[in-house]
mmCIF file of C-alpha atoms in Angstrom:
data_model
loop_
_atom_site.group_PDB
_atom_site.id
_atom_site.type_symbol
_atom_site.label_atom_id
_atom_site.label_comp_id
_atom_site.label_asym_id
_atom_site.label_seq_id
_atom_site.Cartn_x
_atom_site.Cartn_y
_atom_site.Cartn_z
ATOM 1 C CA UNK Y 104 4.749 -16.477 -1.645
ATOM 2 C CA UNK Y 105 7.859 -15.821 -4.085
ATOM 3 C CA UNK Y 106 9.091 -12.690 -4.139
ATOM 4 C CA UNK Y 107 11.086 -11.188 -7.296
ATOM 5 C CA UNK Y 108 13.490 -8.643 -7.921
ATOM 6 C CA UNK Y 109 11.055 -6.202 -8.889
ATOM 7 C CA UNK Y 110 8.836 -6.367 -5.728
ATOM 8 C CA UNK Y 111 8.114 -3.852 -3.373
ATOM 9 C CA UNK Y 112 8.356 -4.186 0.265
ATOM 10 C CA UNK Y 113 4.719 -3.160 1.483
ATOM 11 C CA UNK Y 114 4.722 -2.217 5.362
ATOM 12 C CA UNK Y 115 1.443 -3.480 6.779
ATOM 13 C CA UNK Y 116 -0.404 -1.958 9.781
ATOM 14 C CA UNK Y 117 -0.983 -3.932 12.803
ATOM 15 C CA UNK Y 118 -5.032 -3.347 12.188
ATOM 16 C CA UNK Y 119 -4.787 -4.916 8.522
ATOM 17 C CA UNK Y 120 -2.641 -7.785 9.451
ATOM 18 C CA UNK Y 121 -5.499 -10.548 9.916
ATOM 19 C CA UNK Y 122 -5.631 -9.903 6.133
ATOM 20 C CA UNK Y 123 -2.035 -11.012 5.243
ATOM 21 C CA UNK Y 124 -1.519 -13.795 7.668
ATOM 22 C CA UNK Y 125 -0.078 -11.290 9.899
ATOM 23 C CA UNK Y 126 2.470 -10.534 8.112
ATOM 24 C CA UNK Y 127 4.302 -7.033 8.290
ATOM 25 C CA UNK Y 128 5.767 -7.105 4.984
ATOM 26 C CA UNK Y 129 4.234 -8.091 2.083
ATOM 27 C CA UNK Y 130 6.197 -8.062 -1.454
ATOM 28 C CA UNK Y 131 4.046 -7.215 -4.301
ATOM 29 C CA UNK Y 132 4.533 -6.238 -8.014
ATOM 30 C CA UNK Y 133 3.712 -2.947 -9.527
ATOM 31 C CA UNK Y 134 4.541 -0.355 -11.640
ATOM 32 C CA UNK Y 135 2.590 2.718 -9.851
ATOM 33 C CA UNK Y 136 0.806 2.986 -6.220
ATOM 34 C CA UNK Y 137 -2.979 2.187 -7.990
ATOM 35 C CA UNK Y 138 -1.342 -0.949 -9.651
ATOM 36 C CA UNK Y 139 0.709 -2.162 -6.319
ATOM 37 C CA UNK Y 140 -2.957 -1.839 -4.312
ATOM 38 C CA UNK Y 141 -4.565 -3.943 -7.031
ATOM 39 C CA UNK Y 142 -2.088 -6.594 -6.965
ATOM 40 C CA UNK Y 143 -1.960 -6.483 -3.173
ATOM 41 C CA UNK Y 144 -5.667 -7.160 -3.235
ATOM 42 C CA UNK Y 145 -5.151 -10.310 -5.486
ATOM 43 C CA UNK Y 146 -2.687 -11.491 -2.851
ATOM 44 C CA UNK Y 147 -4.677 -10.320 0.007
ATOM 45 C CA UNK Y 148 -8.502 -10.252 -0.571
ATOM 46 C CA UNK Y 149 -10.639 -7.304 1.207
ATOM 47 C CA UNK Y 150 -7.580 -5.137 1.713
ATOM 48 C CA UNK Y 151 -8.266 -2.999 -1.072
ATOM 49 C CA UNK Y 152 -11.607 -2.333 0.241
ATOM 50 C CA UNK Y 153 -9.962 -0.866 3.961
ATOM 51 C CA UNK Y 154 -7.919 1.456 1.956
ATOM 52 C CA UNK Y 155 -9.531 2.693 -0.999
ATOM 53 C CA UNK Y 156 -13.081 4.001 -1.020
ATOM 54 C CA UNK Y 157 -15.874 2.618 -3.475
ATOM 55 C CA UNK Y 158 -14.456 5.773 -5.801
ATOM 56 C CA UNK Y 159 -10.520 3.746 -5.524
ATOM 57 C CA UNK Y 160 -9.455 6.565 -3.638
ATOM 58 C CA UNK Y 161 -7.300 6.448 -0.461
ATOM 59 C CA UNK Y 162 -9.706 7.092 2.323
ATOM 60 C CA UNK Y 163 -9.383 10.148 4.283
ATOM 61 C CA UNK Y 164 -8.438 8.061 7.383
ATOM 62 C CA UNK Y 165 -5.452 6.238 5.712
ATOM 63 C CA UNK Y 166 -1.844 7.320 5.216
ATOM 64 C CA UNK Y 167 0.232 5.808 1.993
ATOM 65 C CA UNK Y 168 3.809 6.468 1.597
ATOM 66 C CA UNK Y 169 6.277 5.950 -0.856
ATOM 67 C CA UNK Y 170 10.036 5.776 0.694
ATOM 68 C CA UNK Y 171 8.720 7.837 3.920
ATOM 69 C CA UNK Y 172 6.703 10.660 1.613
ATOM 70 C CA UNK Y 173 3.060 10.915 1.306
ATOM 71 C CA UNK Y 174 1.752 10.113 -1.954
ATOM 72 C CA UNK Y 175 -0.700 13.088 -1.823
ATOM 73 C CA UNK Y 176 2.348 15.137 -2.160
ATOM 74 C CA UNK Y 177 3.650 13.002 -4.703
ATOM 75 C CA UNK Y 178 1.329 11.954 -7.650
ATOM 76 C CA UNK Y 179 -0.983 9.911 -5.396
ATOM 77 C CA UNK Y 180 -1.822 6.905 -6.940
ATOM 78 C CA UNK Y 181 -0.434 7.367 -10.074
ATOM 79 C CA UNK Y 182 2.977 7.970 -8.481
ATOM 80 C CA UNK Y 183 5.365 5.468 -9.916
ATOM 81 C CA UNK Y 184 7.356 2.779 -8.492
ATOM 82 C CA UNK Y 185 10.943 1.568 -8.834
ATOM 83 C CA UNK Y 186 12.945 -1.439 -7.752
ATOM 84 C CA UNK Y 187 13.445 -1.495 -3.544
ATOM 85 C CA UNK Y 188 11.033 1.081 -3.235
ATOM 86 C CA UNK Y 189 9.137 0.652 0.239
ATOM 87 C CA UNK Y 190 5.582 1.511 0.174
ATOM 88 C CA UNK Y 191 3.761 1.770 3.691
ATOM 89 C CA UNK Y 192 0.171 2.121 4.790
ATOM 90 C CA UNK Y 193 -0.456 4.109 7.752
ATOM 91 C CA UNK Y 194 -3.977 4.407 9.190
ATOM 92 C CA UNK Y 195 -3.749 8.130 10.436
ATOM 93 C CA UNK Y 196 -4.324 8.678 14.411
ATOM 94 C CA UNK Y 197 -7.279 11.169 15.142
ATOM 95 C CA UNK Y 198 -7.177 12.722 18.572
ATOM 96 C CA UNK Y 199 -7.890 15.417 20.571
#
């Protein structure tokens, strides 16, 4: 895969890895958080689907941040992106 300037760095969880030939970093193109996802899922088909919900909302159970903030704090998926930005999907740890 060739990576340009303006890619983002996209931190992959170990669970979602069989997805991007286990790769921890994937680069992808995109000019907010809803465009990156999309892209990602043309690089990496059925990803999409374990983050986003059938309404392309970030499921309850999974984390997305933008340079270490949340994007639900941010403008969620509409928050923009800028050159070296480092996006990173968490899948949030339920316990008790």
């Amino acid at each position: 895969m060739n990576t340009t300037l303006n890619d983002i760095a996209v931190r992959i969880p170990t669970p979602l890895r069989g997805l991007t030939q286990n790769k921890e970093i994937v680069y992808v193109s995109g000019k907010t958080i809803k465009e990156l996802l999309h892209n990602l899922e043309s690089q990496c088909p059925g990803i999409l689907n374990r983050i986003c919900n059938e309404k392309g909302e970030i499921r309850r159970f999974v984390n997305v941040y933008l340079n270490g903030e949340d994007i639900r704090f941010l403008n969620g998926l509409d928050t923009p992106l800028q050159q070296k930005d480092e996006v990173s999907i968490v899948p949030a740890i339920a316990g008790g």
